[in-house]
PDB file of C-alpha atoms in Angstrom:
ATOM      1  CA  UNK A  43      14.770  -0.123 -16.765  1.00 96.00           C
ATOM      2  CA  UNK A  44      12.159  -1.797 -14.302  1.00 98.00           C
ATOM      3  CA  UNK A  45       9.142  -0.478 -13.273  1.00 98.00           C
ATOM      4  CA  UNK A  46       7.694  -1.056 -10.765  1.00 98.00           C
ATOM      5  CA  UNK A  47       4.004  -0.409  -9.378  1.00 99.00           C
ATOM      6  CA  UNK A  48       2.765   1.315  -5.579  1.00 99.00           C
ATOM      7  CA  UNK A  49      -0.734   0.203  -5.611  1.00 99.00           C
ATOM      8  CA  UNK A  50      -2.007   1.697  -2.209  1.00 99.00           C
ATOM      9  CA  UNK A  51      -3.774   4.185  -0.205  1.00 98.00           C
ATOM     10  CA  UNK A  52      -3.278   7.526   2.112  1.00 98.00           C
ATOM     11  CA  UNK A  53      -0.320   6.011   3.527  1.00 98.00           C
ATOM     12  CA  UNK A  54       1.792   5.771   0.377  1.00 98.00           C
ATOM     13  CA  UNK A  55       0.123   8.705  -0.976  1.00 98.00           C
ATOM     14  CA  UNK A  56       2.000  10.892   1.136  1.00 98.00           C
ATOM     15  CA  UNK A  57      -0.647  12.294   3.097  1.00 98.00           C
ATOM     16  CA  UNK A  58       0.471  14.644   6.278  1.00 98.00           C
ATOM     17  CA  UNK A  59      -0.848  14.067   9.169  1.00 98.00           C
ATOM     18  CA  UNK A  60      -4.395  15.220  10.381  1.00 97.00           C
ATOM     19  CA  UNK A  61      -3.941  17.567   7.042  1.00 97.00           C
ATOM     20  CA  UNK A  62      -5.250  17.980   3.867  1.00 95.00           C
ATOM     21  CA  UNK A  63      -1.328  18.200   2.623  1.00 98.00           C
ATOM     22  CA  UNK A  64       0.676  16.168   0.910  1.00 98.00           C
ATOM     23  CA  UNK A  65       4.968  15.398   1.672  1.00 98.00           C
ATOM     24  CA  UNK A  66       6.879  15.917  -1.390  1.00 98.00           C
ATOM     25  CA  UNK A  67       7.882  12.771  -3.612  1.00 98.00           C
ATOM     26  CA  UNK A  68      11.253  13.170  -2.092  1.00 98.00           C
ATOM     27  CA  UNK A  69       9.850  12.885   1.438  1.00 98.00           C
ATOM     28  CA  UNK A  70       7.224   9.909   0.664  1.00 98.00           C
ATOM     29  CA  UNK A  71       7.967   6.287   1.123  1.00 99.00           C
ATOM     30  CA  UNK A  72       7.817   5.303  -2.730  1.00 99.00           C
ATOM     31  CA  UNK A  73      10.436   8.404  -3.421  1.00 98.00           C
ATOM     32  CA  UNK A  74      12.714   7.444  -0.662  1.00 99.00           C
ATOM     33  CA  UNK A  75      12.534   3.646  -2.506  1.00 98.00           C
ATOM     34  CA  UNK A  76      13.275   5.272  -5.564  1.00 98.00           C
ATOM     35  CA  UNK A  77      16.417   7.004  -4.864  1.00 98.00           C
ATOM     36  CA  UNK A  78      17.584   4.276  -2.337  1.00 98.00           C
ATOM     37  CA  UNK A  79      17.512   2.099  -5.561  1.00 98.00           C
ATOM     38  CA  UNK A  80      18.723   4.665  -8.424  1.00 98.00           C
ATOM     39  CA  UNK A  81      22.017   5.294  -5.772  1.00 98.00           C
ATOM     40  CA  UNK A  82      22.656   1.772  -5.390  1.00 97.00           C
ATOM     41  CA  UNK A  83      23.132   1.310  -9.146  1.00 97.00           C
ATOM     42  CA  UNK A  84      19.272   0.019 -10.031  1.00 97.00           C
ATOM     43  CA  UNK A  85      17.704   1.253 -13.305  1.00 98.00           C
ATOM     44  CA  UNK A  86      14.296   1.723 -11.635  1.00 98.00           C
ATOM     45  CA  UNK A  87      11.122   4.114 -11.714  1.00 98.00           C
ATOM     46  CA  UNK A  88       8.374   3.943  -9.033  1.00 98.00           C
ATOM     47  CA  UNK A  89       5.358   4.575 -10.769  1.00 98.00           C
ATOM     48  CA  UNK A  90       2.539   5.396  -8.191  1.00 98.00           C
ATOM     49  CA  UNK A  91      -1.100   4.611  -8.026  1.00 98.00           C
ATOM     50  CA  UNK A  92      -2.214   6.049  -4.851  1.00 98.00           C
ATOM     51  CA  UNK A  93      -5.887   6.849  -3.787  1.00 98.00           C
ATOM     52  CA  UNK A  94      -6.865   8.181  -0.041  1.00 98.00           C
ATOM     53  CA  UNK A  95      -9.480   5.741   1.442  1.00 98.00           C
ATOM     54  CA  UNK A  96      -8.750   3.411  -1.390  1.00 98.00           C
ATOM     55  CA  UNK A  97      -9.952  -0.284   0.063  1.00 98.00           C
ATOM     56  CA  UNK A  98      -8.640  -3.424  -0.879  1.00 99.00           C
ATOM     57  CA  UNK A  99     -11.923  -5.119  -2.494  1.00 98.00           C
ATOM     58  CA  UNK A 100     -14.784  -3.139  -0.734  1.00 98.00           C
ATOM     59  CA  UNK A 101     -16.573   0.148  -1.738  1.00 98.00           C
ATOM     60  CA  UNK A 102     -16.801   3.599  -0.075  1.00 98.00           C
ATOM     61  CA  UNK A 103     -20.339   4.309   0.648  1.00 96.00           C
ATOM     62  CA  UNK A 104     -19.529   8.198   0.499  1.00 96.00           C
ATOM     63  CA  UNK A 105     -17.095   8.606  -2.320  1.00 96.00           C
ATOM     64  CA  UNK A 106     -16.968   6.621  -4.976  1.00 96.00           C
ATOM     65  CA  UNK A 107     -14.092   4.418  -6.687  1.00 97.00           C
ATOM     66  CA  UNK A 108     -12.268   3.787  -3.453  1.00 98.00           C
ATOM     67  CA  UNK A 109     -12.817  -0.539  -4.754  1.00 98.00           C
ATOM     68  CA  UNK A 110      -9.410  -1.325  -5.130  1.00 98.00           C
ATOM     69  CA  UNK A 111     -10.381  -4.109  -7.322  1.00 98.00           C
ATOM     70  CA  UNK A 112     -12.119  -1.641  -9.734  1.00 98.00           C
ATOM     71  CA  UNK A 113      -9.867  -1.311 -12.784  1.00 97.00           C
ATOM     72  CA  UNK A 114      -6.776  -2.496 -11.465  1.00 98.00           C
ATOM     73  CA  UNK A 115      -6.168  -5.530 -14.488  1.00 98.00           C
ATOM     74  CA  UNK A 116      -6.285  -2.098 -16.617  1.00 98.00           C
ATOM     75  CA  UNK A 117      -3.784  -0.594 -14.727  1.00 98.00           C
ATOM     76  CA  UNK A 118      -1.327  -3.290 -14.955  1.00 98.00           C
ATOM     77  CA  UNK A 119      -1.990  -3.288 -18.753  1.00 98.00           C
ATOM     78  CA  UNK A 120      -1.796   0.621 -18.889  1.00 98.00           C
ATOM     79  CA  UNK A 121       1.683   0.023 -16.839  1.00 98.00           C
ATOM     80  CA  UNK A 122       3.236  -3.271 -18.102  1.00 98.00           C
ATOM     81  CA  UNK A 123       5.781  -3.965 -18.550  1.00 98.00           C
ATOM     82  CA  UNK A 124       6.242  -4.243 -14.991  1.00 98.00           C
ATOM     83  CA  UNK A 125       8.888  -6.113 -12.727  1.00 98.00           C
ATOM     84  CA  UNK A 126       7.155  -5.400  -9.859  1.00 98.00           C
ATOM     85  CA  UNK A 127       3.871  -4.610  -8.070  1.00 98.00           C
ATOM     86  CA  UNK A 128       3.978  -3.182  -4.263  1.00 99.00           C
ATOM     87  CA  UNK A 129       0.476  -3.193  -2.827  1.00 99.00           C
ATOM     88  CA  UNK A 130       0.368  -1.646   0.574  1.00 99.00           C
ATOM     89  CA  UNK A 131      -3.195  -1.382   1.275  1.00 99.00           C
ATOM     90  CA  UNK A 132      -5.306  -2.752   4.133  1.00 98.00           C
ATOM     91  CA  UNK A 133      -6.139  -0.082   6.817  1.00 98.00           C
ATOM     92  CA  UNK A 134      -9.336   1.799   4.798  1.00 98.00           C
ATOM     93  CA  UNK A 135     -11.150  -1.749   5.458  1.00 98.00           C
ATOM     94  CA  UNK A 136     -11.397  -1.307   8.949  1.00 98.00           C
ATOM     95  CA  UNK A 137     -13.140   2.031   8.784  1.00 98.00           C
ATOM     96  CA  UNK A 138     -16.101   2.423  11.449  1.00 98.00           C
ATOM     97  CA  UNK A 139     -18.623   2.082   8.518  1.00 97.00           C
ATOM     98  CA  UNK A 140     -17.145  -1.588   7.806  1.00 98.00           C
ATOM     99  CA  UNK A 141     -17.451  -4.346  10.245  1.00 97.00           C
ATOM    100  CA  UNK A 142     -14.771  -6.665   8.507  1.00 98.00           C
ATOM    101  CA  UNK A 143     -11.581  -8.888  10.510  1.00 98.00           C
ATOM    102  CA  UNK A 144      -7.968  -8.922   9.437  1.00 98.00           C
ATOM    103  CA  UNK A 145      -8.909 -12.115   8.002  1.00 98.00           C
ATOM    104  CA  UNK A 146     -11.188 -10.401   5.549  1.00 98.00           C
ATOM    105  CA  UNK A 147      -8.954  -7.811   4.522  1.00 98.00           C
ATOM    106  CA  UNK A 148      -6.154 -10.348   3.963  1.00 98.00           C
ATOM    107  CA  UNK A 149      -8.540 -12.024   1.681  1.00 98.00           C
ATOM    108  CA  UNK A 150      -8.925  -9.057  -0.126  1.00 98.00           C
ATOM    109  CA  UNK A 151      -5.409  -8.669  -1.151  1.00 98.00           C
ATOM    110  CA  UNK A 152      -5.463 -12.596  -1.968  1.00 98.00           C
ATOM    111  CA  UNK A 153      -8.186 -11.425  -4.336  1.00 98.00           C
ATOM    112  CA  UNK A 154      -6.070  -8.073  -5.742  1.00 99.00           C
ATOM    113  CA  UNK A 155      -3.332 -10.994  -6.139  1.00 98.00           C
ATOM    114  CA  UNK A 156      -5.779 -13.212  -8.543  1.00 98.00           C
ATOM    115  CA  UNK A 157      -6.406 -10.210 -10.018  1.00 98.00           C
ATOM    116  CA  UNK A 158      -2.804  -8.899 -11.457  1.00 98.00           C
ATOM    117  CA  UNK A 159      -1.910 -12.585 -12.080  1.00 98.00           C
ATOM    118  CA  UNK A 160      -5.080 -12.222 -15.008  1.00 97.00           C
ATOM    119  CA  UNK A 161      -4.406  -8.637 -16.388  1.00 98.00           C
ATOM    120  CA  UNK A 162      -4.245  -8.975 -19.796  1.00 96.00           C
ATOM    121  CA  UNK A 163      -0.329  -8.258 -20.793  1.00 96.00           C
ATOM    122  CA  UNK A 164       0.566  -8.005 -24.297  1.00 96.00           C
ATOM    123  CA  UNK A 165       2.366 -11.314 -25.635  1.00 96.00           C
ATOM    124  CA  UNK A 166       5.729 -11.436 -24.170  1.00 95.00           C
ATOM    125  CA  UNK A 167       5.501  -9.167 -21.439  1.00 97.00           C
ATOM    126  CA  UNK A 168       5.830 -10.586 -17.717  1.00 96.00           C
ATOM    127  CA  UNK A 169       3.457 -11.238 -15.165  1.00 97.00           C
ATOM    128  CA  UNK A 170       5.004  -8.871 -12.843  1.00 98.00           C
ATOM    129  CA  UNK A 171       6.318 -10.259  -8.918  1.00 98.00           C
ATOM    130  CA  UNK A 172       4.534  -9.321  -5.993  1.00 98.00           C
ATOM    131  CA  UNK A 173       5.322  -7.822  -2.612  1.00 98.00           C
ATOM    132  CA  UNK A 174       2.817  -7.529   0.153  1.00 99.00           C
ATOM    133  CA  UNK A 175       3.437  -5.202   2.282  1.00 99.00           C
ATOM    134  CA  UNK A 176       1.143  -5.029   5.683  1.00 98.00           C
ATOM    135  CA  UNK A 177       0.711  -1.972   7.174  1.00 98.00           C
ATOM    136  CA  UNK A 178       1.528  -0.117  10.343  1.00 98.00           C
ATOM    137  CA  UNK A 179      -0.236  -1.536  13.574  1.00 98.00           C
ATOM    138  CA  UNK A 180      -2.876   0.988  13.561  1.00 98.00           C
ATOM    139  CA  UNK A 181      -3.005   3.135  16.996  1.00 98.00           C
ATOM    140  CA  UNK A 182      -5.715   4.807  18.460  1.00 98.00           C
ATOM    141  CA  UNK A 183      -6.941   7.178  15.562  1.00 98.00           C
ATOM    142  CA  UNK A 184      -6.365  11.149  16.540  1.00 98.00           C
ATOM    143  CA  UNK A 185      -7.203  14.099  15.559  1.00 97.00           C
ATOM    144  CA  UNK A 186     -10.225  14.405  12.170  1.00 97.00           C
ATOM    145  CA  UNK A 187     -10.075  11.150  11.435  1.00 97.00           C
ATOM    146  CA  UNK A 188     -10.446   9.583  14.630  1.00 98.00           C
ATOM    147  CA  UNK A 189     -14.567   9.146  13.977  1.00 98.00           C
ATOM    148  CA  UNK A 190     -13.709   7.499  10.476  1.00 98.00           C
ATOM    149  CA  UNK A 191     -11.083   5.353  12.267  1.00 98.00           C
ATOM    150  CA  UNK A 192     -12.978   4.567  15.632  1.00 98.00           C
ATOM    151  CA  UNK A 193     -12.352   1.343  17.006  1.00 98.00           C
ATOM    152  CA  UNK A 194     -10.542   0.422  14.137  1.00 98.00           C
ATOM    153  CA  UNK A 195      -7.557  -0.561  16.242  1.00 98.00           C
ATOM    154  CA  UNK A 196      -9.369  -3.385  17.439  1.00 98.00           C
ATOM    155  CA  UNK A 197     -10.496  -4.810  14.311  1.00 98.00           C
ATOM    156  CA  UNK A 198      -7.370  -4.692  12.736  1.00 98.00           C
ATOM    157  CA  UNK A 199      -5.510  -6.817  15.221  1.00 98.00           C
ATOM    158  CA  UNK A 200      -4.113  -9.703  13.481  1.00 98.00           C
ATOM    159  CA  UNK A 201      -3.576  -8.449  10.133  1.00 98.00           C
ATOM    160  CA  UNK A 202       0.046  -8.497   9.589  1.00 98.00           C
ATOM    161  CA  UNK A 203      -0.137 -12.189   9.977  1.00 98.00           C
ATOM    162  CA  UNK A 204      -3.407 -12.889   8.210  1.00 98.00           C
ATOM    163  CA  UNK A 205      -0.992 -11.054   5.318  1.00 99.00           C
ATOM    164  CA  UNK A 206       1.721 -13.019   6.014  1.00 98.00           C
ATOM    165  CA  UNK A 207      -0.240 -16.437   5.159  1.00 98.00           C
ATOM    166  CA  UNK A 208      -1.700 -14.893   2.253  1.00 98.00           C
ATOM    167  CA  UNK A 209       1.188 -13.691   0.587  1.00 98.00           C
ATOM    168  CA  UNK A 210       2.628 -17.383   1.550  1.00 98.00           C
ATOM    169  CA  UNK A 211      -0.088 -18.958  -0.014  1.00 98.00           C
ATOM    170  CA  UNK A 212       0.075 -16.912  -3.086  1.00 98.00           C
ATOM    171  CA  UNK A 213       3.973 -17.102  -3.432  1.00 98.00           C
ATOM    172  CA  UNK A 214       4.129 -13.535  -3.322  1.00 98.00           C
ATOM    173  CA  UNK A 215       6.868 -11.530  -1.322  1.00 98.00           C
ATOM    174  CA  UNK A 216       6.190 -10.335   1.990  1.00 98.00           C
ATOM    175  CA  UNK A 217       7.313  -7.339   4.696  1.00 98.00           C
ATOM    176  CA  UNK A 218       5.332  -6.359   7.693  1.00 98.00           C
ATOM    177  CA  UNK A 219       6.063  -2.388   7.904  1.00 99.00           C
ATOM    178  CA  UNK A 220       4.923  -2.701  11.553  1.00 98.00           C
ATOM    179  CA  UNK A 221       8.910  -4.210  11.908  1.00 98.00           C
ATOM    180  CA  UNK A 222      10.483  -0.631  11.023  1.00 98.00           C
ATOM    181  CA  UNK A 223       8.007   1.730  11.965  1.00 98.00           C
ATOM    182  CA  UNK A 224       4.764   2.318  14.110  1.00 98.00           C
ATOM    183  CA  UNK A 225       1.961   4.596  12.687  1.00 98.00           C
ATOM    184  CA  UNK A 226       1.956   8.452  12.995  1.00 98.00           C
ATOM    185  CA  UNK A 227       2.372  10.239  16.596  1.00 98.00           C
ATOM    186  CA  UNK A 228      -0.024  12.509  15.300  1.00 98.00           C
ATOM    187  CA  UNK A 229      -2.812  11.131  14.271  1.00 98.00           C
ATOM    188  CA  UNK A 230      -2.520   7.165  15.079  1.00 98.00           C
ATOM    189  CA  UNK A 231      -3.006   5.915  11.411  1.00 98.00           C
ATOM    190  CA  UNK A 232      -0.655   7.600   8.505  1.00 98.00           C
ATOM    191  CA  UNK A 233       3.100   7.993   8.578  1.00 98.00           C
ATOM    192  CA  UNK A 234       5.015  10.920  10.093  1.00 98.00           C
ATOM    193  CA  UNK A 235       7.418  11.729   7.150  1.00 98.00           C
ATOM    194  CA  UNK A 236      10.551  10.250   9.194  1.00 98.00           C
ATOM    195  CA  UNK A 237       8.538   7.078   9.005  1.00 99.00           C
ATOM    196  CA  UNK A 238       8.158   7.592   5.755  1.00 99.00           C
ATOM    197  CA  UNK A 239      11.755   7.603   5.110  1.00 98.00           C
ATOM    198  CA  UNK A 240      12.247   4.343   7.387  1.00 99.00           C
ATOM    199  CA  UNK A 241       9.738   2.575   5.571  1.00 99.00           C
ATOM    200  CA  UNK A 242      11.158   3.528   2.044  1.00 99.00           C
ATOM    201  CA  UNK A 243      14.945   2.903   2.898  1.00 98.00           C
ATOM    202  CA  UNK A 244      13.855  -0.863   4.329  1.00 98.00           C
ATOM    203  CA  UNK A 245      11.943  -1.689   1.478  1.00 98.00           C
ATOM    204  CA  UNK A 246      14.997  -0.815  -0.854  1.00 98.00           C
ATOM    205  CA  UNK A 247      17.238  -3.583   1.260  1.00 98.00           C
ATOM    206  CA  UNK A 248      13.896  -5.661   0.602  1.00 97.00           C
ATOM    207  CA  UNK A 249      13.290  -4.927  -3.437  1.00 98.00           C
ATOM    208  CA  UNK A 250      17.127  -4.173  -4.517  1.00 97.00           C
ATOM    209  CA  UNK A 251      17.711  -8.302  -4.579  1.00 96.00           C
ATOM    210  CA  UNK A 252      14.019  -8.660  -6.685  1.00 97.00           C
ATOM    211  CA  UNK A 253      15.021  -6.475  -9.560  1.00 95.00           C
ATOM    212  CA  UNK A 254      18.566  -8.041 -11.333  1.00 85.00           C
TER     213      UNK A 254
END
């Protein structure tokens, strides 16, 4: 069986927009990659780490553990074997508490990168493959987030590509979700869960070849 790791934030967590609610597993991104994969004939569970407002190497200065650097060798360890890693994370760093660029944030996930390439796997275990995924072309935030998001569709131009030459760099895999699906229609930044299912069944054609 492979497993495989969503290391992300609000979007893969399933969060409904401008809610407090959460879609069901079957309705989320990682759920919809699941079954797409089980009914094509793939021995494969999703295992996911998902945090709301989770970063990609910067902290939260109102809740804590939002790094997502913090602890993540120990949670390739706690989840190896793995055949895969998904990290989908991107759009907390441009928050209107952070002043950062999209080359920044790319350079974050270069650093996540470095950082599940050194988890320390037990003998004989594989350094899982990695797939960066960049996230949505943020819109104009809506709704009770739109003071944590403001602006943030400005500083986030660019990012897709700045992920792009990363993951190129790295030799990891690469998909811009921006080419399936825009951000939600209600509030500018998650997924609507139709674009949830869009997302999950193109990342299937995407991982289904990764995992023989």
């Amino acid at each position: 069986m492979h497993h495989i790791l969503v290391y992300a934030d609000s979007l893969s967590w399933g969060i409904i927009p401008d809610t407090r609610g959460r879609f069901r597993f079957d309705q989320r991104w990682p759920g919809v990659l699941e079954t797409a994969l089980l009914n094509s004939g793939k021995s494969v569970r999703i295992i996911e780490d998902c945090l709301n407002g989770r970063r990609t190497v910067w902290d939260d200065p109102y809740k804590p553990g939002r790094n997502g650097l913090e602890g993540l060798e120990q949670r390739i360890e706690i989840n190896s074997p793995l055949s895969l890693v998904i990290l989908l994370l991107g759009t907390n760093d441009f928050q209107s508490m952070h002043n950062l660029t999209a080359w920044q944030s790319a350079q974050g996930l270069k650093t996540l990168v470095g950082a599940i390439r050194r988890a320390p796997v037990e003998p004989g275990m594989p350094v899982p493959a990695i797939v960066l995924v960049a996230p949505p072309e943020l819109q104009k935030a809506k709704g009770n987030i739109a003071p944590k998001f403001e602006s943030a569709e400005d500083k986030a131009v660019g990012l897709a590509g700045a992920v792009q030459v990363v993951a190129e760099e790295c030799g990891c895999h690469y998909f811009d979700a921006g080419s399936v699906t825009p951000t939600s229609r209600v509030d500018g930044v998650h997924l609507d869960e139709d674009q949830h299912r869009t997302l999950g069944l193109a990342l299937a054609k995407i991982i289904q070849p990764l995992i023989q």
